[in-house]
Amino acid sequence: MGVSDMLPLANAMMARAYAPYSKFHVGAVVRGSNGKLYGGCNVENAAYPIGNCAEASAISAMVADGETRIVEVLVMGEGEELISPCGGCRQRLREFAADDVPVHLCDPNGVRRTVTLGELLPLSFGPSHLGK
Ligand code: THU
């Protein structure tokens, strides 16, 4: 694993973000256990609450391809402040990723910090609670 293949895809995803309302472009990339990369961008809507986060888009692309295990995550956004997945997306990632999965928090120039999903969402509720 390594981010060198993930960064260009995240940059491309950021460029395709549909964010006319917030103007905050986000790109996300997940690596499946099959080794493939899946990218997504945020897709906003005039009815604000139904917009999609970039992470949700990347997860959808992965599941549509038949993969359901995430082994690495990268999220990219602009700005002074370090980007980090929203609460809802932490839980979305948790469905398909273990606590020790690295989450790279990036700006367009590269990785600023790497954390684990368990650090972002401690004591999480997941599929095992439902016997899955
Ligand atoms: N956004 C993401 O796509 N991912 C995140 O982790 C944080 C927020 C998007 C949602 C919305 O389109 C814009 O960023 C501003 O909140």
JSON list of C-alpha atoms and ligand atoms in Angstrom, two decimals:
[
{"chain": "A", "resi": 1, "resn": "MET", "atom": "CA", "xyz": [0.00, 0.00, 0.00]},
{"chain": "A", "resi": 2, "resn": "GLY", "atom": "CA", "xyz": [1.03, 3.59, -0.51]},
{"chain": "A", "resi": 3, "resn": "VAL", "atom": "CA", "xyz": [-0.51, 6.81, -1.58]},
{"chain": "A", "resi": 4, "resn": "SER", "atom": "CA", "xyz": [1.40, 7.38, -4.81]},
{"chain": "A", "resi": 5, "resn": "ASP", "atom": "CA", "xyz": [-1.32, 5.80, -6.92]},
{"chain": "A", "resi": 6, "resn": "MET", "atom": "CA", "xyz": [-4.16, 7.27, -4.86]},
{"chain": "A", "resi": 7, "resn": "LEU", "atom": "CA", "xyz": [-3.16, 10.94, -5.00]},
{"chain": "A", "resi": 8, "resn": "PRO", "atom": "CA", "xyz": [-3.61, 11.49, -8.76]},
{"chain": "A", "resi": 9, "resn": "LEU", "atom": "CA", "xyz": [-7.04, 9.90, -8.69]},
{"chain": "A", "resi": 10, "resn": "ALA", "atom": "CA", "xyz": [-8.06, 12.04, -5.72]},
{"chain": "A", "resi": 11, "resn": "ASN", "atom": "CA", "xyz": [-6.91, 15.16, -7.56]},
{"chain": "A", "resi": 12, "resn": "ALA", "atom": "CA", "xyz": [-8.95, 14.15, -10.60]},
{"chain": "A", "resi": 13, "resn": "MET", "atom": "CA", "xyz": [-11.98, 13.50, -8.43]},
{"chain": "A", "resi": 14, "resn": "MET", "atom": "CA", "xyz": [-11.67, 16.88, -6.73]},
{"chain": "A", "resi": 15, "resn": "ALA", "atom": "CA", "xyz": [-11.64, 18.54, -10.13]},
{"chain": "A", "resi": 16, "resn": "ARG", "atom": "CA", "xyz": [-14.93, 16.82, -10.99]},
{"chain": "A", "resi": 17, "resn": "ALA", "atom": "CA", "xyz": [-16.71, 17.70, -7.76]},
{"chain": "A", "resi": 18, "resn": "TYR", "atom": "CA", "xyz": [-20.14, 19.22, -8.28]},
{"chain": "A", "resi": 19, "resn": "ALA", "atom": "CA", "xyz": [-20.15, 21.77, -5.48]},
{"chain": "A", "resi": 20, "resn": "PRO", "atom": "CA", "xyz": [-21.78, 24.97, -6.77]},
{"chain": "A", "resi": 21, "resn": "TYR", "atom": "CA", "xyz": [-23.23, 25.79, -3.34]},
{"chain": "A", "resi": 22, "resn": "SER", "atom": "CA", "xyz": [-20.39, 25.23, -0.89]},
{"chain": "A", "resi": 23, "resn": "LYS", "atom": "CA", "xyz": [-17.63, 25.61, -3.52]},
{"chain": "A", "resi": 24, "resn": "PHE", "atom": "CA", "xyz": [-15.76, 23.11, -1.35]},
{"chain": "A", "resi": 25, "resn": "HIS", "atom": "CA", "xyz": [-14.42, 20.42, -3.65]},
{"chain": "A", "resi": 26, "resn": "VAL", "atom": "CA", "xyz": [-13.65, 17.04, -2.13]},
{"chain": "A", "resi": 27, "resn": "GLY", "atom": "CA", "xyz": [-12.09, 13.94, -3.68]},
{"chain": "A", "resi": 28, "resn": "ALA", "atom": "CA", "xyz": [-12.05, 10.53, -2.03]},
{"chain": "A", "resi": 29, "resn": "VAL", "atom": "CA", "xyz": [-10.35, 7.28, -2.97]},
{"chain": "A", "resi": 30, "resn": "VAL", "atom": "CA", "xyz": [-10.79, 3.87, -1.39]},
{"chain": "A", "resi": 31, "resn": "ARG", "atom": "CA", "xyz": [-8.62, 0.86, -2.08]},
{"chain": "A", "resi": 32, "resn": "GLY", "atom": "CA", "xyz": [-10.52, -2.42, -2.14]},
{"chain": "A", "resi": 33, "resn": "SER", "atom": "CA", "xyz": [-9.09, -5.70, -0.87]},
{"chain": "A", "resi": 34, "resn": "ASN", "atom": "CA", "xyz": [-8.91, -6.64, -4.57]},
{"chain": "A", "resi": 35, "resn": "GLY", "atom": "CA", "xyz": [-6.23, -3.94, -4.95]},
{"chain": "A", "resi": 36, "resn": "LYS", "atom": "CA", "xyz": [-8.38, -1.71, -7.15]},
{"chain": "A", "resi": 37, "resn": "LEU", "atom": "CA", "xyz": [-8.89, 1.99, -6.50]},
{"chain": "A", "resi": 38, "resn": "TYR", "atom": "CA", "xyz": [-12.33, 3.59, -6.50]},
{"chain": "A", "resi": 39, "resn": "GLY", "atom": "CA", "xyz": [-12.74, 7.35, -6.64]},
{"chain": "A", "resi": 40, "resn": "GLY", "atom": "CA", "xyz": [-15.59, 9.69, -5.85]},
{"chain": "A", "resi": 41, "resn": "CYS", "atom": "CA", "xyz": [-16.37, 13.38, -5.49]},
{"chain": "A", "resi": 42, "resn": "ASN", "atom": "CA", "xyz": [-18.99, 15.35, -3.62]},
{"chain": "A", "resi": 43, "resn": "VAL", "atom": "CA", "xyz": [-22.23, 15.90, -5.54]},
{"chain": "A", "resi": 44, "resn": "GLU", "atom": "CA", "xyz": [-24.35, 18.71, -4.14]},
{"chain": "A", "resi": 45, "resn": "ASN", "atom": "CA", "xyz": [-27.99, 19.48, -4.82]},
{"chain": "A", "resi": 46, "resn": "ALA", "atom": "CA", "xyz": [-30.19, 22.57, -4.78]},
{"chain": "A", "resi": 47, "resn": "ALA", "atom": "CA", "xyz": [-32.10, 20.72, -2.07]},
{"chain": "A", "resi": 48, "resn": "TYR", "atom": "CA", "xyz": [-29.04, 20.96, 0.20]},
{"chain": "A", "resi": 49, "resn": "PRO", "atom": "CA", "xyz": [-29.50, 17.98, 2.56]},
{"chain": "A", "resi": 50, "resn": "ILE", "atom": "CA", "xyz": [-29.56, 15.39, -0.20]},
{"chain": "A", "resi": 51, "resn": "GLY", "atom": "CA", "xyz": [-26.05, 16.15, -1.47]},
{"chain": "A", "resi": 52, "resn": "ASN", "atom": "CA", "xyz": [-23.51, 13.30, -1.43]},
{"chain": "A", "resi": 53, "resn": "CYS", "atom": "CA", "xyz": [-20.10, 13.37, 0.19]},
{"chain": "A", "resi": 54, "resn": "ALA", "atom": "CA", "xyz": [-17.08, 12.25, -1.83]},
{"chain": "A", "resi": 55, "resn": "GLU", "atom": "CA", "xyz": [-16.55, 9.25, 0.44]},
{"chain": "A", "resi": 56, "resn": "ALA", "atom": "CA", "xyz": [-20.11, 8.05, -0.19]},
{"chain": "A", "resi": 57, "resn": "SER", "atom": "CA", "xyz": [-19.54, 8.33, -3.94]},
{"chain": "A", "resi": 58, "resn": "ALA", "atom": "CA", "xyz": [-16.29, 6.32, -3.76]},
{"chain": "A", "resi": 59, "resn": "ILE", "atom": "CA", "xyz": [-17.95, 3.62, -1.65]},
{"chain": "A", "resi": 60, "resn": "SER", "atom": "CA", "xyz": [-20.81, 3.38, -4.13]},
{"chain": "A", "resi": 61, "resn": "ALA", "atom": "CA", "xyz": [-18.37, 2.91, -7.02]},
{"chain": "A", "resi": 62, "resn": "MET", "atom": "CA", "xyz": [-16.62, 0.14, -5.08]},
{"chain": "A", "resi": 63, "resn": "VAL", "atom": "CA", "xyz": [-19.77, -1.75, -4.16]},
{"chain": "A", "resi": 64, "resn": "ALA", "atom": "CA", "xyz": [-21.11, -1.42, -7.70]},
{"chain": "A", "resi": 65, "resn": "ASP", "atom": "CA", "xyz": [-17.90, -3.13, -8.86]},
{"chain": "A", "resi": 66, "resn": "GLY", "atom": "CA", "xyz": [-18.55, -6.07, -6.54]},
{"chain": "A", "resi": 67, "resn": "GLU", "atom": "CA", "xyz": [-15.99, -5.20, -3.82]},
{"chain": "A", "resi": 68, "resn": "THR", "atom": "CA", "xyz": [-17.02, -4.81, -0.17]},
{"chain": "A", "resi": 69, "resn": "ARG", "atom": "CA", "xyz": [-13.73, -4.58, 1.78]},
{"chain": "A", "resi": 70, "resn": "ILE", "atom": "CA", "xyz": [-11.74, -1.34, 2.11]},
{"chain": "A", "resi": 71, "resn": "VAL", "atom": "CA", "xyz": [-8.04, -1.56, 3.04]},
{"chain": "A", "resi": 72, "resn": "GLU", "atom": "CA", "xyz": [-7.00, 2.10, 2.62]},
{"chain": "A", "resi": 73, "resn": "VAL", "atom": "CA", "xyz": [-8.75, 5.48, 2.37]},
{"chain": "A", "resi": 74, "resn": "LEU", "atom": "CA", "xyz": [-7.67, 8.89, 1.11]},
{"chain": "A", "resi": 75, "resn": "VAL", "atom": "CA", "xyz": [-9.68, 12.12, 1.40]},
{"chain": "A", "resi": 76, "resn": "MET", "atom": "CA", "xyz": [-8.58, 15.36, -0.25]},
{"chain": "A", "resi": 77, "resn": "GLY", "atom": "CA", "xyz": [-9.81, 18.92, 0.18]},
{"chain": "A", "resi": 78, "resn": "GLU", "atom": "CA", "xyz": [-8.49, 22.45, -0.01]},
{"chain": "A", "resi": 79, "resn": "GLY", "atom": "CA", "xyz": [-8.06, 24.99, 2.74]},
{"chain": "A", "resi": 80, "resn": "GLU", "atom": "CA", "xyz": [-5.97, 25.84, 5.77]},
{"chain": "A", "resi": 81, "resn": "GLU", "atom": "CA", "xyz": [-7.71, 23.42, 8.04]},
{"chain": "A", "resi": 82, "resn": "LEU", "atom": "CA", "xyz": [-7.01, 19.72, 7.79]},
{"chain": "A", "resi": 83, "resn": "ILE", "atom": "CA", "xyz": [-9.84, 17.93, 5.99]},
{"chain": "A", "resi": 84, "resn": "SER", "atom": "CA", "xyz": [-11.41, 15.02, 7.80]},
{"chain": "A", "resi": 85, "resn": "PRO", "atom": "CA", "xyz": [-14.38, 12.81, 6.95]},
{"chain": "A", "resi": 86, "resn": "CYS", "atom": "CA", "xyz": [-17.70, 13.97, 8.38]},
{"chain": "A", "resi": 87, "resn": "GLY", "atom": "CA", "xyz": [-19.36, 11.87, 11.07]},
{"chain": "A", "resi": 88, "resn": "GLY", "atom": "CA", "xyz": [-21.72, 10.20, 8.66]},
{"chain": "A", "resi": 89, "resn": "CYS", "atom": "CA", "xyz": [-18.89, 9.21, 6.33]},
{"chain": "A", "resi": 90, "resn": "ARG", "atom": "CA", "xyz": [-16.88, 7.74, 9.21]},
{"chain": "A", "resi": 91, "resn": "GLN", "atom": "CA", "xyz": [-19.78, 5.39, 9.78]},
{"chain": "A", "resi": 92, "resn": "ARG", "atom": "CA", "xyz": [-20.15, 4.71, 6.04]},
{"chain": "A", "resi": 93, "resn": "LEU", "atom": "CA", "xyz": [-16.48, 3.73, 5.90]},
{"chain": "A", "resi": 94, "resn": "ARG", "atom": "CA", "xyz": [-16.86, 1.60, 9.03]},
{"chain": "A", "resi": 95, "resn": "GLU", "atom": "CA", "xyz": [-19.31, -0.65, 7.23]},
{"chain": "A", "resi": 96, "resn": "PHE", "atom": "CA", "xyz": [-16.54, -1.82, 4.89]},
{"chain": "A", "resi": 97, "resn": "ALA", "atom": "CA", "xyz": [-13.29, -1.07, 6.76]},
{"chain": "A", "resi": 98, "resn": "ALA", "atom": "CA", "xyz": [-11.64, -2.31, 9.96]},
{"chain": "A", "resi": 99, "resn": "ASP", "atom": "CA", "xyz": [-10.41, -0.07, 12.79]},
{"chain": "A", "resi": 100, "resn": "ASP", "atom": "CA", "xyz": [-6.79, -0.31, 11.64]},
{"chain": "A", "resi": 101, "resn": "VAL", "atom": "CA", "xyz": [-7.43, 0.90, 8.08]},
{"chain": "A", "resi": 102, "resn": "PRO", "atom": "CA", "xyz": [-5.33, 4.01, 7.34]},
{"chain": "A", "resi": 103, "resn": "VAL", "atom": "CA", "xyz": [-7.15, 7.20, 6.35]},
{"chain": "A", "resi": 104, "resn": "HIS", "atom": "CA", "xyz": [-4.90, 9.72, 4.62]},
{"chain": "A", "resi": 105, "resn": "LEU", "atom": "CA", "xyz": [-6.02, 13.33, 5.10]},
{"chain": "A", "resi": 106, "resn": "CYS", "atom": "CA", "xyz": [-4.75, 15.32, 2.15]},
{"chain": "A", "resi": 107, "resn": "ASP", "atom": "CA", "xyz": [-4.69, 18.62, 0.36]},
{"chain": "A", "resi": 108, "resn": "PRO", "atom": "CA", "xyz": [-3.98, 18.88, -3.37]},
{"chain": "A", "resi": 109, "resn": "ASN", "atom": "CA", "xyz": [-0.23, 18.82, -2.65]},
{"chain": "A", "resi": 110, "resn": "GLY", "atom": "CA", "xyz": [-0.25, 15.53, -0.79]},
{"chain": "A", "resi": 111, "resn": "VAL", "atom": "CA", "xyz": [-0.74, 13.84, 2.56]},
{"chain": "A", "resi": 112, "resn": "ARG", "atom": "CA", "xyz": [-0.91, 16.12, 5.60]},
{"chain": "A", "resi": 113, "resn": "ARG", "atom": "CA", "xyz": [-1.71, 13.47, 8.19]},
{"chain": "A", "resi": 114, "resn": "THR", "atom": "CA", "xyz": [-2.58, 9.78, 8.33]},
{"chain": "A", "resi": 115, "resn": "VAL", "atom": "CA", "xyz": [-4.87, 8.39, 11.01]},
{"chain": "A", "resi": 116, "resn": "THR", "atom": "CA", "xyz": [-6.76, 5.12, 11.41]},
{"chain": "A", "resi": 117, "resn": "LEU", "atom": "CA", "xyz": [-10.49, 4.69, 11.06]},
{"chain": "A", "resi": 118, "resn": "GLY", "atom": "CA", "xyz": [-10.52, 3.54, 14.69]},
{"chain": "A", "resi": 119, "resn": "GLU", "atom": "CA", "xyz": [-9.07, 6.88, 15.74]},
{"chain": "A", "resi": 120, "resn": "LEU", "atom": "CA", "xyz": [-11.73, 8.73, 13.77]},
{"chain": "A", "resi": 121, "resn": "LEU", "atom": "CA", "xyz": [-14.58, 6.56, 15.05]},
{"chain": "A", "resi": 122, "resn": "PRO", "atom": "CA", "xyz": [-13.71, 4.90, 18.37]},
{"chain": "A", "resi": 123, "resn": "LEU", "atom": "CA", "xyz": [-15.99, 2.32, 19.98]},
{"chain": "A", "resi": 124, "resn": "SER", "atom": "CA", "xyz": [-17.95, 2.15, 16.76]},
{"chain": "A", "resi": 125, "resn": "PHE", "atom": "CA", "xyz": [-21.10, 0.24, 15.97]},
{"chain": "A", "resi": 126, "resn": "GLY", "atom": "CA", "xyz": [-20.67, -2.09, 13.04]},
{"chain": "A", "resi": 127, "resn": "PRO", "atom": "CA", "xyz": [-21.88, -5.15, 11.15]},
{"chain": "A", "resi": 128, "resn": "SER", "atom": "CA", "xyz": [-20.63, -7.52, 13.87]},
{"chain": "A", "resi": 129, "resn": "HIS", "atom": "CA", "xyz": [-23.18, -6.07, 16.30]},
{"chain": "A", "resi": 130, "resn": "LEU", "atom": "CA", "xyz": [-25.82, -7.51, 14.01]},
{"chain": "A", "resi": 131, "resn": "GLY", "atom": "CA", "xyz": [-24.00, -10.80, 13.63]},
{"chain": "A", "resi": 132, "resn": "LYS", "atom": "CA", "xyz": [-22.61, -9.95, 10.16]},
{"chain": "B", "resi": 1, "resn": "THU", "atom": "N1", "xyz": [-17.77, 16.89, 2.12]},
{"chain": "B", "resi": 1, "resn": "THU", "atom": "C1", "xyz": [-17.31, 15.71, 1.63]},
{"chain": "B", "resi": 1, "resn": "THU", "atom": "O1", "xyz": [-17.53, 15.39, 0.45]},
{"chain": "B", "resi": 1, "resn": "THU", "atom": "N2", "xyz": [-16.62, 14.90, 2.46]},
{"chain": "B", "resi": 1, "resn": "THU", "atom": "C2", "xyz": [-16.28, 15.22, 3.73]},
{"chain": "B", "resi": 1, "resn": "THU", "atom": "O2", "xyz": [-15.68, 14.40, 4.41]},
{"chain": "B", "resi": 1, "resn": "THU", "atom": "C3", "xyz": [-16.61, 16.53, 4.29]},
{"chain": "B", "resi": 1, "resn": "THU", "atom": "C4", "xyz": [-17.59, 17.32, 3.49]},
{"chain": "B", "resi": 1, "resn": "THU", "atom": "C5", "xyz": [-18.52, 17.77, 1.22]},
{"chain": "B", "resi": 1, "resn": "THU", "atom": "C6", "xyz": [-20.00, 17.83, 1.47]},
{"chain": "B", "resi": 1, "resn": "THU", "atom": "C7", "xyz": [-20.35, 19.16, 0.84]},
{"chain": "B", "resi": 1, "resn": "THU", "atom": "O3", "xyz": [-20.57, 18.98, -0.56]},
{"chain": "B", "resi": 1, "resn": "THU", "atom": "C8", "xyz": [-19.10, 20.01, 1.04]},
{"chain": "B", "resi": 1, "resn": "THU", "atom": "O4", "xyz": [-18.06, 19.10, 1.33]},
{"chain": "B", "resi": 1, "resn": "THU", "atom": "C9", "xyz": [-19.21, 21.03, 2.15]},
{"chain": "B", "resi": 1, "resn": "THU", "atom": "O5", "xyz": [-19.66, 20.44, 3.31]}
]
